[in-house]
Tab-separated table of C-alpha atoms in Angstrom:
chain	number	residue	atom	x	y	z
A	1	UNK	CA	-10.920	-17.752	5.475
A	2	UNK	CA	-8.604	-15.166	6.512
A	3	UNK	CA	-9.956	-11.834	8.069
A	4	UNK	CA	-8.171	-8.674	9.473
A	5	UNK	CA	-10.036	-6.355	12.428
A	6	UNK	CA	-8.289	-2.863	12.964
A	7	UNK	CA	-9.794	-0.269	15.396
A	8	UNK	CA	-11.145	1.694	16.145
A	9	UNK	CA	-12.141	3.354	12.682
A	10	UNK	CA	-12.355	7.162	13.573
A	11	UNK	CA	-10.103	8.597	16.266
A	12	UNK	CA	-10.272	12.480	18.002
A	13	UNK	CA	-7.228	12.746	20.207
A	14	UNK	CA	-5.774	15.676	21.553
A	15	UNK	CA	-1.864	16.703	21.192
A	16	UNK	CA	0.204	14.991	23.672
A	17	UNK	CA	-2.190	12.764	24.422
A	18	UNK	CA	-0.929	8.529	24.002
A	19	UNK	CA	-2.243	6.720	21.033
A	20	UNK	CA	-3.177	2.446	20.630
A	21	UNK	CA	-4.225	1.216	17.835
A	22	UNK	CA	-4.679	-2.620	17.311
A	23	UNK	CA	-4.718	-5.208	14.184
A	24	UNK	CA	-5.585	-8.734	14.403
A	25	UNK	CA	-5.324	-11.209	11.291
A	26	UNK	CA	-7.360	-14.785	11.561
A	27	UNK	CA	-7.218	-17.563	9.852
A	28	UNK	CA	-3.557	-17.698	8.938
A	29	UNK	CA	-0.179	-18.047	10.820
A	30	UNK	CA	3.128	-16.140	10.593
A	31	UNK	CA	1.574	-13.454	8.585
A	32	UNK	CA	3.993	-10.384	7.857
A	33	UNK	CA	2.483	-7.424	9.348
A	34	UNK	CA	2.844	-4.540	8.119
A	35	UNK	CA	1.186	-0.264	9.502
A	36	UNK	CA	0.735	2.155	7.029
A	37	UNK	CA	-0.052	5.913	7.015
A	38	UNK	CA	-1.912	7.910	4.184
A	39	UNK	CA	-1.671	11.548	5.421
A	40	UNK	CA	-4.436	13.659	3.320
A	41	UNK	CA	-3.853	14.061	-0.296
A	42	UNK	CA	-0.085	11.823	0.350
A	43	UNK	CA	0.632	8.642	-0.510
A	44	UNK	CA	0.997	5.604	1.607
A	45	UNK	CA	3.977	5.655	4.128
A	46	UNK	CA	5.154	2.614	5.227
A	47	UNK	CA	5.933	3.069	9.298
A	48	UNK	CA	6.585	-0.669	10.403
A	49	UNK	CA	6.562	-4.008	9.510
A	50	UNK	CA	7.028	-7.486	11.010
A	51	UNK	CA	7.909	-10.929	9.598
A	52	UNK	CA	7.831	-12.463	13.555
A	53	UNK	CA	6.627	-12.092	17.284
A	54	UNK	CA	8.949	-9.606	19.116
A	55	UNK	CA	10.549	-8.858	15.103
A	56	UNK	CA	9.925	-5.360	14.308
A	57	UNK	CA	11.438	-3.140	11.337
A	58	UNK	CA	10.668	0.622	11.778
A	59	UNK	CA	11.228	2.939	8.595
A	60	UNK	CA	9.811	6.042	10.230
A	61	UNK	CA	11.046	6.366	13.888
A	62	UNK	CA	10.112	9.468	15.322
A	63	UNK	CA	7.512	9.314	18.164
A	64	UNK	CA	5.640	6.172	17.015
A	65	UNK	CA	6.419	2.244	17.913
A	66	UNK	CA	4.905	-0.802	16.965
A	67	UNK	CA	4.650	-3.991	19.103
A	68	UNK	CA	3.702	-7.889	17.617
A	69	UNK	CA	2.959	-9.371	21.387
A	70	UNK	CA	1.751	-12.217	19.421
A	71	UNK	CA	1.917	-13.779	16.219
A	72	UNK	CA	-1.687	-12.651	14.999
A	73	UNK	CA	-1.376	-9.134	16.770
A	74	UNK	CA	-0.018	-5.903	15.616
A	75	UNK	CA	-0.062	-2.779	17.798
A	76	UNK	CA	0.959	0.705	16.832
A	77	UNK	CA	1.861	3.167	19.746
A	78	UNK	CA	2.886	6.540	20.474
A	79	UNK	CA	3.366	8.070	24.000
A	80	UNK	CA	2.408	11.321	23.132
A	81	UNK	CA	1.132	12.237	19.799
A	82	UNK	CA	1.936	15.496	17.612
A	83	UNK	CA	-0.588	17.744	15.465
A	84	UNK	CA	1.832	15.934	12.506
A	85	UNK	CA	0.485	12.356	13.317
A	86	UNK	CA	-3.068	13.039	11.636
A	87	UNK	CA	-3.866	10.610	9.175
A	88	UNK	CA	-5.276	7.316	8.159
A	89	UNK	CA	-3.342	4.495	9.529
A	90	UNK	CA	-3.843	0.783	7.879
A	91	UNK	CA	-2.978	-2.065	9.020
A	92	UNK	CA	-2.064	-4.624	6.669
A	93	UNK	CA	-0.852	-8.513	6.137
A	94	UNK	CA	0.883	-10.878	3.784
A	95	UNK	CA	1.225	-14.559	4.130
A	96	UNK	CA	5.184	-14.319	4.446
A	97	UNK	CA	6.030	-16.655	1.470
A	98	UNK	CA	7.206	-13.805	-0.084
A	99	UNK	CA	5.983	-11.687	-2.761
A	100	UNK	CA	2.418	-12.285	-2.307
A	101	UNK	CA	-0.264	-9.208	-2.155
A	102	UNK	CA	-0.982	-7.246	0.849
A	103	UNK	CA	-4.402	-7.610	2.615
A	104	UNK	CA	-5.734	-4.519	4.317
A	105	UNK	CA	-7.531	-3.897	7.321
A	106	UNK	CA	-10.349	-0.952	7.113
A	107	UNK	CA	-8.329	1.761	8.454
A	108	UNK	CA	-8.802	4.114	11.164
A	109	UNK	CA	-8.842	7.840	10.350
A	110	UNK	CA	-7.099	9.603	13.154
A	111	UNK	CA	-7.720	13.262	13.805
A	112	UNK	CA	-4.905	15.095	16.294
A	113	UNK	CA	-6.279	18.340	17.511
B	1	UNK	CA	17.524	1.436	-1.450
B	2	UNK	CA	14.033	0.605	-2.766
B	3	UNK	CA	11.961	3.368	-4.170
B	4	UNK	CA	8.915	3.755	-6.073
B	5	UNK	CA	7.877	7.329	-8.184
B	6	UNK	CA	4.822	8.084	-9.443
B	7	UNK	CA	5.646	11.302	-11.168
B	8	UNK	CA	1.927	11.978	-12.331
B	9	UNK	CA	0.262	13.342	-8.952
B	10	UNK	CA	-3.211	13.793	-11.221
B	11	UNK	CA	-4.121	13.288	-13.763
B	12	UNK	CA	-8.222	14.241	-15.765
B	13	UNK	CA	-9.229	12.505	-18.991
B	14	UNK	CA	-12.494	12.684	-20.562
B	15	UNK	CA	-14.470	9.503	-20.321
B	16	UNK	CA	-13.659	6.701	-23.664
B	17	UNK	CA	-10.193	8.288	-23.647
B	18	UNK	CA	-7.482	6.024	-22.959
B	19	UNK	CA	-4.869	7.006	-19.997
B	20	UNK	CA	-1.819	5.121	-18.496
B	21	UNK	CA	0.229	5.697	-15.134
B	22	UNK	CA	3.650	5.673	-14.948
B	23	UNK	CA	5.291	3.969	-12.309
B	24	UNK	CA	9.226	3.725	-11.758
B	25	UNK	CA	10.876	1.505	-9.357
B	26	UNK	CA	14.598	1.365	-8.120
B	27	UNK	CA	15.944	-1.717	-6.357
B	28	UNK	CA	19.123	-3.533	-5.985
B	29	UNK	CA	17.752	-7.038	-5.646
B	30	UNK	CA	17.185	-9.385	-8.721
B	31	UNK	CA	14.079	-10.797	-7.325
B	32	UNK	CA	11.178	-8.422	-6.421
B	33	UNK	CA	7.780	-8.288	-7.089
B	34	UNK	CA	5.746	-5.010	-8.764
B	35	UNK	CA	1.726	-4.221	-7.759
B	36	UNK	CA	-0.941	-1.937	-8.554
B	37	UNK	CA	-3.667	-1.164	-5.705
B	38	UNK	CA	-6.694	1.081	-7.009
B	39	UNK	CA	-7.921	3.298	-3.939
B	40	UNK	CA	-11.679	4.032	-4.670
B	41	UNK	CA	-13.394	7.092	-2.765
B	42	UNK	CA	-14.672	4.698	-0.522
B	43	UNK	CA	-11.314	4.561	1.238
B	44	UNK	CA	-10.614	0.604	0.775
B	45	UNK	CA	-7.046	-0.703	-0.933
B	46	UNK	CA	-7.945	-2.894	-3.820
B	47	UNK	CA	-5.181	-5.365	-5.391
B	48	UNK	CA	-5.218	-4.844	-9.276
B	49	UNK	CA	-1.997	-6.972	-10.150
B	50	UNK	CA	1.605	-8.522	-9.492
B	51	UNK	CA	4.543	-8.911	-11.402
B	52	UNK	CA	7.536	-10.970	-10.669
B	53	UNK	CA	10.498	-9.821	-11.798
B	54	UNK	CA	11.394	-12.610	-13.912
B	55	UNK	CA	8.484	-12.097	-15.682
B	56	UNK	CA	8.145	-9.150	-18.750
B	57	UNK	CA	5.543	-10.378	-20.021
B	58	UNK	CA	2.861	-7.576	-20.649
B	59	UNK	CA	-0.636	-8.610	-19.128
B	60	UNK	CA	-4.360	-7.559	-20.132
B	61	UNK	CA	-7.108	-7.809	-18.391
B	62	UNK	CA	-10.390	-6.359	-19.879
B	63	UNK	CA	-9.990	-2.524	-19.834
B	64	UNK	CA	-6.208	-2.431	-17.461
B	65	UNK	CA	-3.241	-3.379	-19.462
B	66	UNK	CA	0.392	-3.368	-17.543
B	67	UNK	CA	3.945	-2.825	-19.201
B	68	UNK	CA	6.733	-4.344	-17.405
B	69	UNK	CA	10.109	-3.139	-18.564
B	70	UNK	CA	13.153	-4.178	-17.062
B	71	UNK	CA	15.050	-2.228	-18.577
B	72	UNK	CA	13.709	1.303	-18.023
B	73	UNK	CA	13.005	0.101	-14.372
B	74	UNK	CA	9.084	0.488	-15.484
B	75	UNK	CA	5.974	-0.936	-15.028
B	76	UNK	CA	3.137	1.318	-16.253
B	77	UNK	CA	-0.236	0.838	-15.972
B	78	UNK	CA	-2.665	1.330	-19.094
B	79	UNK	CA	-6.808	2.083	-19.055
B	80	UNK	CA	-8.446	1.957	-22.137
B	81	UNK	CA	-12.186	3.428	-22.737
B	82	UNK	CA	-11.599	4.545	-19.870
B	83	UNK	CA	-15.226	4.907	-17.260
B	84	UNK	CA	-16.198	7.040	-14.537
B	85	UNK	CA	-15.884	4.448	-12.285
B	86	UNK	CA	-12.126	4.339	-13.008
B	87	UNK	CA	-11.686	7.793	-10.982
B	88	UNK	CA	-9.749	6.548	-7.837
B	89	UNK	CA	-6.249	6.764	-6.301
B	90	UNK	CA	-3.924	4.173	-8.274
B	91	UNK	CA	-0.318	3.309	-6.404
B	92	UNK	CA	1.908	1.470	-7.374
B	93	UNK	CA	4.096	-0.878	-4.777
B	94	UNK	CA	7.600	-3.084	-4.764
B	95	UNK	CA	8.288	-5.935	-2.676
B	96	UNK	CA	11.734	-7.178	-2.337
B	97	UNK	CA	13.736	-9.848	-0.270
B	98	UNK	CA	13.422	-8.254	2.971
B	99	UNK	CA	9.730	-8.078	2.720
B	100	UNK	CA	9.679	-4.753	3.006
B	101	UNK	CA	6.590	-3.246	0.837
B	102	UNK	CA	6.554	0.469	-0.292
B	103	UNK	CA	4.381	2.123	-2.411
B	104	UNK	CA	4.946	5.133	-4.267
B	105	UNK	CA	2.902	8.414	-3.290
B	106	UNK	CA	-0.027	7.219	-5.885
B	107	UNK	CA	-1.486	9.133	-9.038
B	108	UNK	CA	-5.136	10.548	-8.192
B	109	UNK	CA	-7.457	9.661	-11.716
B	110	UNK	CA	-10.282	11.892	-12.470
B	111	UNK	CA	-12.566	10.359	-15.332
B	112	UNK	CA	-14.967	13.061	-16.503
B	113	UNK	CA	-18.697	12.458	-17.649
């Protein structure tokens, strides 16, 4: 069966500080990929999303970027992060066949102080 | 462009009463696909339903009941008897040919005792 691991779950960083966070998916191939952001009390933001290795689509630029160094693997970076990057990031997949529903990772709640 | 409103940001019923969410979608393409994800307290996304686009037929399932309208660019979402256990974050989210999911910015339920 298909499983997807994001971590860490709860992250303190301070401003300016870089920021990793990693999603794997198992137990399927050529999954879109896909990170999301749920600032408190907002809806869900879609930041970047991937239908390939090296393929990345961003819809919110600013000081975040996203990396698919392999098919299975989705990382989410930012070099230095701002007070306005607080949130709870989720990493998600589909199986790429095209309208199918998205399958969520568990999140990680990240606090920028 | 795709978007998705959710004009209701909250909305409090009294429990047995029967509430639905709006959700309006804009998209040029003619296929696309229309969800509903329930967000518990508990943090964790959980797939209600899809809807092709070539499909208006209205669906029930127990309680939930969607409305798909083409023509109004709709596709509400209907509780009825409505429970406390209903009281979560609903969003509603479009897929279209680039694979590209959004979701709009959700409608917070309260169900009251």
């Amino acid at each position: 069966s298909q499983t997807i691991h994001q971590w860490p779950a709860t992250l303190v960083q301070p401003v300016g500080s870089p920021l990793s966070l990693e999603c794997t998916v198992e137990g399927t191939s050529n999954p879109n990929l896909y990170w999301y952001r749920q600032a408190a009390g907002r809806g869900l933001q879609l930041l970047f999303y991937s239908v390939g290795i090296g393929q990345i689509s961003s819809e919110v630029p600013q000081n975040l970027s996203a990396s698919r160094p392999q098919d299975r693997q989705f990382i989410l970076s930012s070099k230095k992060l701002l007070l306005s990057d607080s949130g709870f990031y989720l990493c998600a997949w589909t199986s790429g066949t095209g309208g199918e529903k998205l399958f969520f990772g568990s999140g990680t709640q990240l606090s920028v102080l | 462009a795709q978007k998705v409103t959710q004009a209701q940001t909250e909305i409090s019923v009294v429990e047995k009463e029967d509430v639905t969410l709006d959700c309006v979608y804009e998209t040029r393409d003619t296929t696309y696909y229309l969800f509903w994800y329930k967000q518990p307290p508990s943090g964790e996304l959980v797939f209600l339903i899809r809807r092709n686009s070539f499909d208006e037929q209205n669906e029930i399932s127990g309680r939930y009941s969607w409305n798909f309208q083409k023509s109004t660019s709709s596709f509400n979402f209907t509780i009825t008897a409505s429970q406390v256990v209903d009281s979560a974050v609903y969003f509603c989210a479009l897929s279209s040919g680039d694979d590209k999911i959004i979701f709009g910015k959700g409608t917070r339920l309260h169900i009251l005792p």
